[in-house]
mmCIF file of C-alpha atoms in Angstrom:
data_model
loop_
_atom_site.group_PDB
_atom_site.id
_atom_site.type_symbol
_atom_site.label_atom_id
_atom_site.label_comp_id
_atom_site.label_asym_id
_atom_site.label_seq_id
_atom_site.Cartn_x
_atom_site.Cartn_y
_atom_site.Cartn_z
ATOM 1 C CA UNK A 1 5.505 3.183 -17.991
ATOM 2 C CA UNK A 2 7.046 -0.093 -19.187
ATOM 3 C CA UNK A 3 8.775 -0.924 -16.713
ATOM 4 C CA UNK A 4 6.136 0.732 -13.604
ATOM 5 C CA UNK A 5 4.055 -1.231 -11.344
ATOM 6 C CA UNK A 6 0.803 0.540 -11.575
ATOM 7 C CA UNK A 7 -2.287 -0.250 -9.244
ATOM 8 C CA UNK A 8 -5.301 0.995 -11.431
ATOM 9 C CA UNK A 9 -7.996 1.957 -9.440
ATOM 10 C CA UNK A 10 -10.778 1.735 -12.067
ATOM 11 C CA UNK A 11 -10.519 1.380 -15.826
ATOM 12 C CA UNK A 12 -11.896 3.486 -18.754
ATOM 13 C CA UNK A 13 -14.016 1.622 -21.458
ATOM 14 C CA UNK A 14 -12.279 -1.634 -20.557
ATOM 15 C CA UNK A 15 -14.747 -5.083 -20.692
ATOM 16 C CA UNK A 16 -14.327 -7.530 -18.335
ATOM 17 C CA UNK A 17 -15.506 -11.091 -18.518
ATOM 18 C CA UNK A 18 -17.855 -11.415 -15.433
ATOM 19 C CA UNK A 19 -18.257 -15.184 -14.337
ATOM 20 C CA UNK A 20 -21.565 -15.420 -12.757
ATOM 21 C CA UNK A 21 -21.682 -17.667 -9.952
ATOM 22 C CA UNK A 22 -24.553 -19.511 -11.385
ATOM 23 C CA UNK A 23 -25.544 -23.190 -12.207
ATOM 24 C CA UNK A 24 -24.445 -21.715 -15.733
ATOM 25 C CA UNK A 25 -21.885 -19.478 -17.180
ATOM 26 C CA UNK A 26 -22.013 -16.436 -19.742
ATOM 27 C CA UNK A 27 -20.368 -13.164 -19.796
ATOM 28 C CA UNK A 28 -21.419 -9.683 -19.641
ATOM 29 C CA UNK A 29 -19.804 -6.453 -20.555
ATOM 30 C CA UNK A 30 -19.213 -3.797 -17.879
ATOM 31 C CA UNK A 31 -18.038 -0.506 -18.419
ATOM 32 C CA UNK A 32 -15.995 1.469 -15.653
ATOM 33 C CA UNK A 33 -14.680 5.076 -14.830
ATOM 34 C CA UNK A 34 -11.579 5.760 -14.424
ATOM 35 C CA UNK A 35 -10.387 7.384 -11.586
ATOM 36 C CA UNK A 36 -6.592 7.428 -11.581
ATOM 37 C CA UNK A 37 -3.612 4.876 -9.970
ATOM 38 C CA UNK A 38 -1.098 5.565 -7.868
ATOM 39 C CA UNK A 39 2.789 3.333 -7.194
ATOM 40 C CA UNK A 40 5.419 3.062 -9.286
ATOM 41 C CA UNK A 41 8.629 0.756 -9.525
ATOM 42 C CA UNK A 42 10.555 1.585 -6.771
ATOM 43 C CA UNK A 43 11.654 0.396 -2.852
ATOM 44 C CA UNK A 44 10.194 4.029 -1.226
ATOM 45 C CA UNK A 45 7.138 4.789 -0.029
ATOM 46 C CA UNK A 46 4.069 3.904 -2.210
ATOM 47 C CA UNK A 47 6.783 2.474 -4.376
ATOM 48 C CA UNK A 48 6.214 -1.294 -5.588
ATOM 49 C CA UNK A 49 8.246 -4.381 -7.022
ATOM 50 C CA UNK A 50 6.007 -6.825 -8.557
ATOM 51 C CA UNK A 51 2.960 -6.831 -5.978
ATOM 52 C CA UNK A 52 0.588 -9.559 -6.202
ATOM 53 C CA UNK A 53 -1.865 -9.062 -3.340
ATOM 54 C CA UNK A 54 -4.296 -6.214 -2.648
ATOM 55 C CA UNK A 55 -7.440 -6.292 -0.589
ATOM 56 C CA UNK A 56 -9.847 -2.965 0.495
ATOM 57 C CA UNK A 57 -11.427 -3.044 4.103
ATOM 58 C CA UNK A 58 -14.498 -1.419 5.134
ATOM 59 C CA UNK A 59 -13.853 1.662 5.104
ATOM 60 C CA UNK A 60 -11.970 1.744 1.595
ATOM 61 C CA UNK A 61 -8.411 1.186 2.494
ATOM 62 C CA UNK A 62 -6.354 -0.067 0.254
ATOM 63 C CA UNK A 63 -3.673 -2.638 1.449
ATOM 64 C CA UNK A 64 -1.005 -4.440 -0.860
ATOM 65 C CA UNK A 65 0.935 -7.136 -0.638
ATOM 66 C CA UNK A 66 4.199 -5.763 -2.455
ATOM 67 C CA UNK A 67 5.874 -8.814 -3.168
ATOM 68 C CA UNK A 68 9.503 -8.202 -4.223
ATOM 69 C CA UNK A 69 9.820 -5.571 -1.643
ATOM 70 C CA UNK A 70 8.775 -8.147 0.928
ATOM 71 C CA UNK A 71 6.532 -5.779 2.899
ATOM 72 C CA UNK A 72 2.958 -4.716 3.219
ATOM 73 C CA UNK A 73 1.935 -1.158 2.242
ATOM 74 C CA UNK A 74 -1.622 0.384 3.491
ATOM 75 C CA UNK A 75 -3.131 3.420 1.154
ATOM 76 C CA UNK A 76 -6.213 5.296 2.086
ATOM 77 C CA UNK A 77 -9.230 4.992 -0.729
ATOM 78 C CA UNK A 78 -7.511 7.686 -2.907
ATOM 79 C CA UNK A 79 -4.452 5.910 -3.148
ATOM 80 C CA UNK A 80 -2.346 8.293 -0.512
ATOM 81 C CA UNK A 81 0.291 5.844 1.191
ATOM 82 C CA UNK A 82 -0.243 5.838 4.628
ATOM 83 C CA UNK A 83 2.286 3.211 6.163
ATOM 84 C CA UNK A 84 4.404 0.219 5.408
ATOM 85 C CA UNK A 85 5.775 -2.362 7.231
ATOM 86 C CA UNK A 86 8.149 -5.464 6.394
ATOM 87 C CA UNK A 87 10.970 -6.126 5.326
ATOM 88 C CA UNK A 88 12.981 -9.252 4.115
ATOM 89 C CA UNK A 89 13.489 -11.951 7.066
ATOM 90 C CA UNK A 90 12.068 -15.263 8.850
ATOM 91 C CA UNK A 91 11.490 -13.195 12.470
ATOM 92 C CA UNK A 92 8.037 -12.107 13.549
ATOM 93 C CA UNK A 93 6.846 -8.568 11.315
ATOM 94 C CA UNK A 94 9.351 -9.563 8.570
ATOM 95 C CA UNK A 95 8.251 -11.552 5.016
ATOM 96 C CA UNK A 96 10.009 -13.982 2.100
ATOM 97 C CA UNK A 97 7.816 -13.007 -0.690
ATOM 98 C CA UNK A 98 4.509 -12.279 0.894
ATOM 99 C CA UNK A 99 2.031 -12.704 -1.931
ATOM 100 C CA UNK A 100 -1.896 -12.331 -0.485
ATOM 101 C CA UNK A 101 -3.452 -10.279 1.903
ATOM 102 C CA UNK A 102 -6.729 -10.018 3.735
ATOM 103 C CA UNK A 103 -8.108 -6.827 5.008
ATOM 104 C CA UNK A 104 -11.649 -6.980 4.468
ATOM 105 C CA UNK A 105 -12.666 -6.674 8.186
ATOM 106 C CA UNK A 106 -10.757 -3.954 8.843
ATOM 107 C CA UNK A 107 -9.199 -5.215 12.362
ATOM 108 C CA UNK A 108 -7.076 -8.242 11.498
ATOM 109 C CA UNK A 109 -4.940 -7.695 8.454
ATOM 110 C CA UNK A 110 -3.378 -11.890 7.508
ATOM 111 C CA UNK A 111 -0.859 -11.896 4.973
ATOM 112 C CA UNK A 112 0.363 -14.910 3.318
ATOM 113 C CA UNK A 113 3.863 -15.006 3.437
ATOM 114 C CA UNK A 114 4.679 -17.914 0.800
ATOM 115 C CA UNK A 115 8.476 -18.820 1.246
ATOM 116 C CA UNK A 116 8.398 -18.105 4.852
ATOM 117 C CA UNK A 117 5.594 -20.896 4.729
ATOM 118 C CA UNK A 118 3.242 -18.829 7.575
ATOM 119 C CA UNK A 119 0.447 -16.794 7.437
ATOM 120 C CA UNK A 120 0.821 -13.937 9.720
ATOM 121 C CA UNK A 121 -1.642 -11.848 11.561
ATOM 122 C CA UNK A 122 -1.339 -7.667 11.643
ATOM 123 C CA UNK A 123 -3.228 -5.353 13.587
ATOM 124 C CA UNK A 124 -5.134 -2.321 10.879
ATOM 125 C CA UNK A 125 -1.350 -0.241 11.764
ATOM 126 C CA UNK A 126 0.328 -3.572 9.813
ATOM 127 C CA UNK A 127 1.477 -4.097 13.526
ATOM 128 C CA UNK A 128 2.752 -7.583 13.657
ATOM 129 C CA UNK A 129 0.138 -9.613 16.265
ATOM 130 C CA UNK A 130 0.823 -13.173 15.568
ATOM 131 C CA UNK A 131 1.676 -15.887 12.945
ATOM 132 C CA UNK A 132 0.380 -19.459 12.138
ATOM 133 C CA UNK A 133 2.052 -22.327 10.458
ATOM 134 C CA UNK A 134 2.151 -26.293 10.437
ATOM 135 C CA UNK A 135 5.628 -28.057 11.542
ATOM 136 C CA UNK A 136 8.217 -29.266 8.362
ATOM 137 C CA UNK A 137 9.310 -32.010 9.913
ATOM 138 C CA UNK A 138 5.609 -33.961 10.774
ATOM 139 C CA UNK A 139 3.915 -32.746 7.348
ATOM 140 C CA UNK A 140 0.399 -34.387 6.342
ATOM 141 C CA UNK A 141 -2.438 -34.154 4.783
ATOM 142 C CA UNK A 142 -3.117 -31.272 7.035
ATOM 143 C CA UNK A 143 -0.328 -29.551 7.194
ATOM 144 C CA UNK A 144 0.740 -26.496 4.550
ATOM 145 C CA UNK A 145 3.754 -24.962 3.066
ATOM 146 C CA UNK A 146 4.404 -22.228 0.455
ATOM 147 C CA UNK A 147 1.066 -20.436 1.205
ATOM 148 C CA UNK A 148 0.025 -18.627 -1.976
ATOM 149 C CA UNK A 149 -3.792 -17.264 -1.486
ATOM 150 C CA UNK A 150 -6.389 -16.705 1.779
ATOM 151 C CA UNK A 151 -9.924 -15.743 2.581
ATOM 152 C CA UNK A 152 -12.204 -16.063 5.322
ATOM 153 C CA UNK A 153 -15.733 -16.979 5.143
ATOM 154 C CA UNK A 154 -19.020 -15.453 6.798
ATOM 155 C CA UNK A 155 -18.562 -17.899 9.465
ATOM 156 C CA UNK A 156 -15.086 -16.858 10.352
ATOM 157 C CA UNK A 157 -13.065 -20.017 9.060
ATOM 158 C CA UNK A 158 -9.554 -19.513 7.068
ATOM 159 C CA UNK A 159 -9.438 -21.312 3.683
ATOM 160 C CA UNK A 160 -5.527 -21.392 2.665
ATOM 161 C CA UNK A 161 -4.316 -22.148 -0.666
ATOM 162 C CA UNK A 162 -1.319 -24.476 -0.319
ATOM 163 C CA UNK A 163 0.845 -24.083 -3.222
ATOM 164 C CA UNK A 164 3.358 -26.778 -2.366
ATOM 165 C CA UNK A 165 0.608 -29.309 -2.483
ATOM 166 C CA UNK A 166 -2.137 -27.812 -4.724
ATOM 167 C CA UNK A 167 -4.700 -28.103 -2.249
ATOM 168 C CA UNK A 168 -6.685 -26.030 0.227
ATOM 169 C CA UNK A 169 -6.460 -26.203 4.392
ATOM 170 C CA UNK A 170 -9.769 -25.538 5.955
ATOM 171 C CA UNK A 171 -9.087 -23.837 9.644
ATOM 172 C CA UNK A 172 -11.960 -23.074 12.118
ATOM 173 C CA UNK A 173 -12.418 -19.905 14.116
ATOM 174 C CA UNK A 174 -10.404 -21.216 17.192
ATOM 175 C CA UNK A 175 -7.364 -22.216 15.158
ATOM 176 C CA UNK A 176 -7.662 -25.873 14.643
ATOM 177 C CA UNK A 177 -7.151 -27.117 10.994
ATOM 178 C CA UNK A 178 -10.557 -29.151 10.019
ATOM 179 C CA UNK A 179 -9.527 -30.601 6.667
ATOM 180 C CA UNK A 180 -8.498 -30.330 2.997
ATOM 181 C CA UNK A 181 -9.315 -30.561 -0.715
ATOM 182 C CA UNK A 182 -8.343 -30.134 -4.128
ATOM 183 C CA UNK A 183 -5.602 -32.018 -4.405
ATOM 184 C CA UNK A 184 -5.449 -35.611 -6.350
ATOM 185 C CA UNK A 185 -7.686 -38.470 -5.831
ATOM 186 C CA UNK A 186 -8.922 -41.184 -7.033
ATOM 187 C CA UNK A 187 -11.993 -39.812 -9.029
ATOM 188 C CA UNK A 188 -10.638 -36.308 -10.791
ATOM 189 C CA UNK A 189 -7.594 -34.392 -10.829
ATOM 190 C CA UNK A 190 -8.307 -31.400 -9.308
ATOM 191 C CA UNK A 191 -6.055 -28.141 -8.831
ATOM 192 C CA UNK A 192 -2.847 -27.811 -10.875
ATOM 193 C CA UNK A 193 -1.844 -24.524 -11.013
ATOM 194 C CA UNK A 194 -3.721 -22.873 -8.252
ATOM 195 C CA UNK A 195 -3.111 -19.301 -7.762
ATOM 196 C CA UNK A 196 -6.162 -17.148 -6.059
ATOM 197 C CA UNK A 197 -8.866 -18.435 -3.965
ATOM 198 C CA UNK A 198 -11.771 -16.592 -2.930
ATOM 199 C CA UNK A 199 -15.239 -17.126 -0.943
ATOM 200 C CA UNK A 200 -18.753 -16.433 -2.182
ATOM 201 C CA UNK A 201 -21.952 -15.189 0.180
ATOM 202 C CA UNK A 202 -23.114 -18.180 -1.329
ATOM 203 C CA UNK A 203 -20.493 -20.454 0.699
ATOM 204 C CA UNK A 204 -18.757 -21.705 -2.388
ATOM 205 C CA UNK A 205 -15.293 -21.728 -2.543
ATOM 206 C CA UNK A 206 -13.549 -20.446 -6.152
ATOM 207 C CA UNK A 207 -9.870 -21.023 -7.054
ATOM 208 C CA UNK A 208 -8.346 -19.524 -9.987
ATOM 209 C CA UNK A 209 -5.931 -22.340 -11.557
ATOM 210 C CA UNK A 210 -3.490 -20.785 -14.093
ATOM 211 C CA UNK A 211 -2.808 -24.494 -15.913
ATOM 212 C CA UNK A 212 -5.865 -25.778 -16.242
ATOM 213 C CA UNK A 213 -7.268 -22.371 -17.649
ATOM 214 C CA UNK A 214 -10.387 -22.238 -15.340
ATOM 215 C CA UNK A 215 -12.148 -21.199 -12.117
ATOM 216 C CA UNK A 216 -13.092 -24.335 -10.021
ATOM 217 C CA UNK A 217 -15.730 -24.721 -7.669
ATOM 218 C CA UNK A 218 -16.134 -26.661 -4.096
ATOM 219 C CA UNK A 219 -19.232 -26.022 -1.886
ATOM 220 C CA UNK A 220 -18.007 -25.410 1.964
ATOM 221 C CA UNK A 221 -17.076 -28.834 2.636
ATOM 222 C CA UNK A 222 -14.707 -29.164 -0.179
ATOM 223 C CA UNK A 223 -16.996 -30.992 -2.124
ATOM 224 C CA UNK A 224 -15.876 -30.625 -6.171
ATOM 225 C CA UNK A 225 -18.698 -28.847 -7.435
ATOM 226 C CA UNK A 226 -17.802 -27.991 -11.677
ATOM 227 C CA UNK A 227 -15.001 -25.899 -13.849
ATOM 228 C CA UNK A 228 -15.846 -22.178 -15.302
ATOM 229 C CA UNK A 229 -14.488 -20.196 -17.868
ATOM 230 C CA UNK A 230 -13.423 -23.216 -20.024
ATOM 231 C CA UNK A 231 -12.746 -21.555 -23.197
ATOM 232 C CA UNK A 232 -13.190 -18.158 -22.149
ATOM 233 C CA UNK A 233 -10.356 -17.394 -19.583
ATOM 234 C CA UNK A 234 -6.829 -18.395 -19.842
ATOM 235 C CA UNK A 235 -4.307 -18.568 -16.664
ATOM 236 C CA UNK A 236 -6.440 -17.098 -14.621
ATOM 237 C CA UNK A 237 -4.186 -14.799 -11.924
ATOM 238 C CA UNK A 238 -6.542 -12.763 -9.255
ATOM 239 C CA UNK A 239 -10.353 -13.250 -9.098
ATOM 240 C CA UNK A 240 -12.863 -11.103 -6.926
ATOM 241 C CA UNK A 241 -16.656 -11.563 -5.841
ATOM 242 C CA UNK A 242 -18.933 -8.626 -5.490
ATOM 243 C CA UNK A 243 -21.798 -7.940 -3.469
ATOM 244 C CA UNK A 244 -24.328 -9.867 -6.477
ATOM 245 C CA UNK A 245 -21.907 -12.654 -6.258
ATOM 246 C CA UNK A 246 -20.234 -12.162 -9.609
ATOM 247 C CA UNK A 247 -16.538 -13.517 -9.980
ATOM 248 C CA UNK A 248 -14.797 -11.223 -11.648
#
C-alpha cells in the first residue's frame, strides 16, 4: 500500500483532535468504526493520483476531486464508482489540477480548478453547466487566481480561497463578487499558507493555514476573529464541521 491512494471511509481506534468552535479551545478523543476504503493508484475507474478534494451530498455520495488525474470522480456511499468526468485541458468540462469540490447540496457540484484559475459549475452527472473566473489582465483586490478551496454558506454566498494572493473572495448568490479578506494589512498578518476553508452554522468562516500551523477565524464579514490549534496542530491540510459545529 505504499505507494496507493486510499480514501478511508472511517477509521478504527484512531483519535482525532476535535477543535471546538468555541470562544475556547480543547480537544477531545473520538473513537470511530471502520468500515472499509475503496481507490487505488491508478488513471481507471475509481483509480486516483494524489486527490485532494472530497465532499458527500445529501444523500451520501461521495465525490472527489482527483487531482493528478485532472478529473472529478462520483462514488455512491459505499464507495462503488459511479462516473467520472475530466480530463486535462483549459476548454469547458476539462481541469489543470482541480483540487476542491463542493457537493453538499446535491444539485450543483463547483470544483475548484486551481491552475486553470476558474471555478466551474457541474450538474449531480459531473455534467459541465458553467464556469466563473475574474479577467488576468484587470486583476484587483477582487479579482482571484489559482483557486485552492470553496464553500458556500446557509445564505447561498461562495467564499473562495485565493491561493495566489492568500486571501478569500466573498461572492453573493447572483454572482457579483462583494469583497475580500485575509490577506496583509496594516494591523496583522493574516493567511500565509492557506489551504482549506470551510463555513460553520454559526457563520464563521475557518481556514486551515499550513505555515502558520493554525485554524483562523473571520465572522461573515471577514472580520479577523482569533487563531486555533496553536500548539496542537501542525500544517493543517483538510478541515470539516459537523452538525455540533466541531472542526475537525
Amino acid at each position: 500500500m505504499k505507494n496507493s491512494y486510499l480514501v478511508v471511509i472511517k477509521i478504527l481506534s484512531f483519535f482525532l483532535i476535535v477543535l471546538l468552535a468555541e470562544d475556547r479551545l480543547y480537544t477531545q478523543n473520538v473513537g470511530f468504526v471502520y468500515l472499509g476504503f475503496f481507490g487505488k493508484t491508478g488513471t481507471g475507474d475509481g483509480e486516483f493520483n494524489s486527490p485532494q478534494g472530497i465532499s458527500v451530498d445529501i444523500a451520501g455520495n461521495i465525490y472527489i476531486a482527483d487531482t493528478g488525474n485532472h478529473r472529478i470522480q462520483k462514488f455512491d456511499r459505499k464507495g462503488n464508482f459511479i462516473i467520472q468526468r475530466g480530463g486535462f485541458g483549459w476548454k469547458d468540462g476539462q481541469y489543470d489540477e482541480p483540487v476542491d469540490v463542493w457537493a453538499e447540496s446535491g444539485l450543483n457540484i463547483f470544483v475548484a480548478d486551481r491552475n486553470g484559475s476558474r471555478i466551474s459549475r457541474l450538474d449531480k452527472d459531473l455534467n459541465f453547466i458553467s464556469s466563473f473566473y475574474t479577467d488576468a489582465g484587470a486583476l484587483g483586490e477582487n479579482s482571484f487566481l489559482y483557486p485552492l478551496s470553496l464553500t458556500f454558506s446557509t445564505q447561498g454566498d461562495l467564499f473562495i480561497l485565493d491561493g495566489e494572493n492568500n486571501k478569500i473572495i466573498k461572492m453573493n448568490s447572483i454572482g457579483k463578487i462583494d469583497f475580500n479578506f485575509g490577506a496583509n494589512d496594516i494591523m496583522s498578518e493574516y493567511l500565509k499558507g492557506a489551504l482549506k476553508i470551510e463555513t460553520g452554522k454559526n457563520n464563521l468562516i475557518y481556514v486551515s493555514d499550513r505555515i502558520l500551523g493554525q485554524v483562523l477565524v473571520f465572522d461573515y464579514f471577514g472580520n479577523f476573529l482569533k487563531r486555533i490549534g496553536n500548539g496542537i496542530i501542525k500544517s493543517p491540510a483538510g478541515i470539516s464541521l459537523d452538525d455540533k459545529n466541531r472542526l475537525f
